[in-house]
Short mmCIF file of C-alpha atoms in Angstrom, two decimals:
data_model
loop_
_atom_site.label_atom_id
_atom_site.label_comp_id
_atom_site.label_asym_id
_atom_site.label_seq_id
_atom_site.Cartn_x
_atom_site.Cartn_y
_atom_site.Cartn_z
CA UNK A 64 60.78 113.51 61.02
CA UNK A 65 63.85 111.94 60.58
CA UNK A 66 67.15 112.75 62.58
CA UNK A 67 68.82 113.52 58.56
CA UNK A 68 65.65 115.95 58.04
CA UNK A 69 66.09 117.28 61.68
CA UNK A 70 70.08 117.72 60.80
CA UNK A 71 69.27 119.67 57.54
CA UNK A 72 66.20 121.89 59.12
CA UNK A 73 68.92 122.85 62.14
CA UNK A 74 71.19 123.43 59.22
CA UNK A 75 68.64 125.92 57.57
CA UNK A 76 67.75 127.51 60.65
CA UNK A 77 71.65 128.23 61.77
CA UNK A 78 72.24 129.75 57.78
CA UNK A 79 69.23 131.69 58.36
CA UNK A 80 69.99 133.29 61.72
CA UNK A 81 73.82 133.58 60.72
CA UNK A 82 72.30 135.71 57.41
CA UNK A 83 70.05 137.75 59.87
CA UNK A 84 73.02 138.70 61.87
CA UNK A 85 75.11 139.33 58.82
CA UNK A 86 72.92 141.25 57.74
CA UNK A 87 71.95 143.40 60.45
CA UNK A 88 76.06 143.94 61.28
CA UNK A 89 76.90 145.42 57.53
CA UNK A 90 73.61 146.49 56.39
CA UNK A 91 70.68 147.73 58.02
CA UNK A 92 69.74 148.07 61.93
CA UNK A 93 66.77 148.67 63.74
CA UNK A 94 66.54 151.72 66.40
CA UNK A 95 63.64 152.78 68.84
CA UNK A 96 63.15 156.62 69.04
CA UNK A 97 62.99 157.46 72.67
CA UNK A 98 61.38 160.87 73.99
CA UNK A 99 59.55 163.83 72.09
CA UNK A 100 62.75 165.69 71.32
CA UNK A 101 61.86 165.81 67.22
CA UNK A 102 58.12 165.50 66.98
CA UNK A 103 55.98 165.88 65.10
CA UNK A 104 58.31 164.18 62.15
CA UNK A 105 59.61 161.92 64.48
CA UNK A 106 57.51 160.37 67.81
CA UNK A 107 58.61 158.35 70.73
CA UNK A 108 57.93 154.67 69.80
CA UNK A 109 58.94 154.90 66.03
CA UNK A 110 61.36 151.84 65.22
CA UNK A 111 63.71 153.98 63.10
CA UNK A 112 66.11 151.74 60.08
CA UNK A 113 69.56 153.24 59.95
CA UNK A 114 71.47 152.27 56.63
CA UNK A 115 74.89 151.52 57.63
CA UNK A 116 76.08 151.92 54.23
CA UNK A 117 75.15 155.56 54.03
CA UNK A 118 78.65 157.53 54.78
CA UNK A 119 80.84 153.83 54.57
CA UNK A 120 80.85 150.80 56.16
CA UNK A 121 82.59 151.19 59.52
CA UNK A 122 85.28 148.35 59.98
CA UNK A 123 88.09 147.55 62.78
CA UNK A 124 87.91 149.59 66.23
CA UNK A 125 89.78 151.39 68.32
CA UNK A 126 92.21 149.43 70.05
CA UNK A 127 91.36 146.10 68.14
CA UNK A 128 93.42 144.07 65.95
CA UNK A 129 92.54 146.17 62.63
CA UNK A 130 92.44 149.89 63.18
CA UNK A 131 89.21 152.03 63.15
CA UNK A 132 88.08 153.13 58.96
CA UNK A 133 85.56 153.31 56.69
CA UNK A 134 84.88 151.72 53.64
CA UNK A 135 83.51 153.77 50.62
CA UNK A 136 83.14 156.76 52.87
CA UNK A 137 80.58 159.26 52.41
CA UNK A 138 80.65 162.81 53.77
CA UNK A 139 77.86 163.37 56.74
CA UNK A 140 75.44 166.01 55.09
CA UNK A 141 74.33 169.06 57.51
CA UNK A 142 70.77 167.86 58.40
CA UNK A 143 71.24 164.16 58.20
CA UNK A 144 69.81 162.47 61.12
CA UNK A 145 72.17 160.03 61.92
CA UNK A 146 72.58 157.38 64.37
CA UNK A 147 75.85 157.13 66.13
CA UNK A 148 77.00 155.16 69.68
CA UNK A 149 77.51 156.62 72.74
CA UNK A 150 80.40 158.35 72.88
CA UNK A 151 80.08 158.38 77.09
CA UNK A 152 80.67 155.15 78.89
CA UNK A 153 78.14 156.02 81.79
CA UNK A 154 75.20 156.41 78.87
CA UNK A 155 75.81 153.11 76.52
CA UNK A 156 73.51 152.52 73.46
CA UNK A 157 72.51 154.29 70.27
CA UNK A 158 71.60 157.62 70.01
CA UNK A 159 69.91 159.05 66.68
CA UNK A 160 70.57 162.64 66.77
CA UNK A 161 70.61 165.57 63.87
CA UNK A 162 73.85 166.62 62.28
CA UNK A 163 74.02 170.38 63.04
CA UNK A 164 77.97 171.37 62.22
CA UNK A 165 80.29 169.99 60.27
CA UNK A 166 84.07 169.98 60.16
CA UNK A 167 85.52 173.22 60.41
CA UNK A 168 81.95 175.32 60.94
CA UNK A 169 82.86 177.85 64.13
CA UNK A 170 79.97 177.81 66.92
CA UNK A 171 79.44 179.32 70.22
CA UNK A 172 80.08 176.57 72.95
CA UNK A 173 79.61 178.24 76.51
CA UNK A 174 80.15 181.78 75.52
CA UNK A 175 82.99 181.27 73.54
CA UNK A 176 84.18 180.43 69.51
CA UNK A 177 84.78 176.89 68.56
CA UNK A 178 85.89 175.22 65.58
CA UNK A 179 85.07 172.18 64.67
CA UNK A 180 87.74 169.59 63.74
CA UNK A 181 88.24 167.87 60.85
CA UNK A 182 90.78 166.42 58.74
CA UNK A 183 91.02 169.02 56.30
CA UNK A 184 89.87 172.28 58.25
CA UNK A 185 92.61 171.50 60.75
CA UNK A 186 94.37 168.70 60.43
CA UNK A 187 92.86 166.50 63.21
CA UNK A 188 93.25 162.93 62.70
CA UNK A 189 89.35 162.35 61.98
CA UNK A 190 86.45 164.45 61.43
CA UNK A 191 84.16 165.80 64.28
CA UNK A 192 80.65 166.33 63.80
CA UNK A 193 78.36 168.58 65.58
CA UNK A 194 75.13 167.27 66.79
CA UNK A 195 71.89 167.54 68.13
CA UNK A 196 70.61 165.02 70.44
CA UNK A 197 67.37 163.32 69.83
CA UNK A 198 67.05 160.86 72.63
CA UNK A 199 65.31 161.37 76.08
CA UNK A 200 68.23 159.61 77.68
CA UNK A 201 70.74 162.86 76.81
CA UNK A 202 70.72 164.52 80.30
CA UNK A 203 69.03 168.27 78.15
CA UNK A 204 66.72 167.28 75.62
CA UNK A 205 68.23 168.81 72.59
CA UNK A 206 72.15 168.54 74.02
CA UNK A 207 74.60 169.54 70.90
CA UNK A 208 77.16 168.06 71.34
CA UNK A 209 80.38 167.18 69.03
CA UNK A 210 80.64 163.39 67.60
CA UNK A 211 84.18 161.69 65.94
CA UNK A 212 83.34 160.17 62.71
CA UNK A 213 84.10 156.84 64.33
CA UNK A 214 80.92 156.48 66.09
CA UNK A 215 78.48 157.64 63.41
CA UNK A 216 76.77 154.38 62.36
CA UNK A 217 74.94 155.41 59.67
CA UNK A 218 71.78 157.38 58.51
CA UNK A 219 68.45 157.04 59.56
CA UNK A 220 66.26 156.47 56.28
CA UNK A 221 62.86 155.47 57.08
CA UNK A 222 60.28 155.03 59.79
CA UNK A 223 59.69 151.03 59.60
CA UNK A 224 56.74 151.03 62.21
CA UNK A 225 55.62 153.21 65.33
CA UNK A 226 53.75 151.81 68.20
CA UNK A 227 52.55 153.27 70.81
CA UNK A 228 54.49 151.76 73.88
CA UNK A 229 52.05 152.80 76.42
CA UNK A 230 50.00 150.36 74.61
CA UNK A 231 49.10 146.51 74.74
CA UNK A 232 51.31 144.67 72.54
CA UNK A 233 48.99 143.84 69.69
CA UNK A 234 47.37 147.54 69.13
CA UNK A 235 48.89 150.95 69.61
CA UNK A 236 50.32 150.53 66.19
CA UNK A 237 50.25 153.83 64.07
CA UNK A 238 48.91 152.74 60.84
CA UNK A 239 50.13 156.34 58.91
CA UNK A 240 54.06 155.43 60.13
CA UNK A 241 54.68 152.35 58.36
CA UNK A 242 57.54 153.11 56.25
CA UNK A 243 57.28 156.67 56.73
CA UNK A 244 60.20 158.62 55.20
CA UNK A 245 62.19 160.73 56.91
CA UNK A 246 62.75 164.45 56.51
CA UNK A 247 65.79 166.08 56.87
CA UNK A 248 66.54 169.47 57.28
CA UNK A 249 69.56 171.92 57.02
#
């Protein structure tokens, strides 16, 4: 191989990984389910593809040089299951969890009435979502908790694979799960 063929298959394989990335930033990521919360619909191991695109394309951040928004924003449907980022610094990572209230529904936190908040049910500054937890890692195993808009990433759409982590490696894979929709409920 010659170094101008080595220069142009380095070339190749840096546009290919930058595309990967690209595309895994603004389109589609990849998340493990952890724990039993949802089963049978949903089982610990599944590798879970969240469409980022689903309720808008999150851009800027809090505290960074362009503000926190949305791009062709969606509204989060009651029964979605959604994958958002941890809203607690002490428990980082993504968390796929079921959309149980939206903006301006009234629940029962603790014994007492709550309203959600939302831009247009009372004039917060973003819309709050509440949530049911679907990961192990939540300290109660279905933990609802409420969610700002800002750290919904996306919906979950499909199951791309389950395997069986107690498994070697090359078996434990579920066969039945391979692109397995995903049901959601109200």
């Amino acid at each position: 191989m010659t170094s101008r063929n080595t220069i142009r298959w380095l070339a190749a394989l840096g546009a290919g990984a930058l595309a990967a990335l690209l595309f895994r930033a603004t389109m589609l990521t990849l998340c493990k389910l952890e724990g039993a919360a949802f089963e049978p619909f949903l089982l610990q191991g599944d590798r879970v593809v969240v469409n980022r695109w689903s309720y808008g394309l999150r851009t800027g951040a809090d505290g960074g040089l362009f503000g926190y928004g949305r791009w062709l924003r969606q509204p989060v449907r009651r029964g979605d299951i959604i994958a958002i980022d941890s809203p607690v610094d002490s428990l980082p990572g993504i968390f796929l969890c079921r959309c149980r209230h939206l903006p301006g529904d009234t629940l029962r936190l603790n014994g007492e009435l709550f309203t959600v908040p939302g831009i247009r049910p009372t004039c917060s500054r973003e819309d709050y979502y509440g949530v049911e937890s679907l990961s192990s890692r939540s300290p109660v195993s279905r933990f609802i908790g409420i969610v700002a808009e800002r750290h919904i990433i996306g919906r979950a759409v499909c199951v791309l694979y389950s395997h069986d982590d107690t498994q070697p490696p090359f078996s434990g894979f579920r066969q039945d799960r391979f692109f397995a929709t995903i049901v959601t409920e109200p």
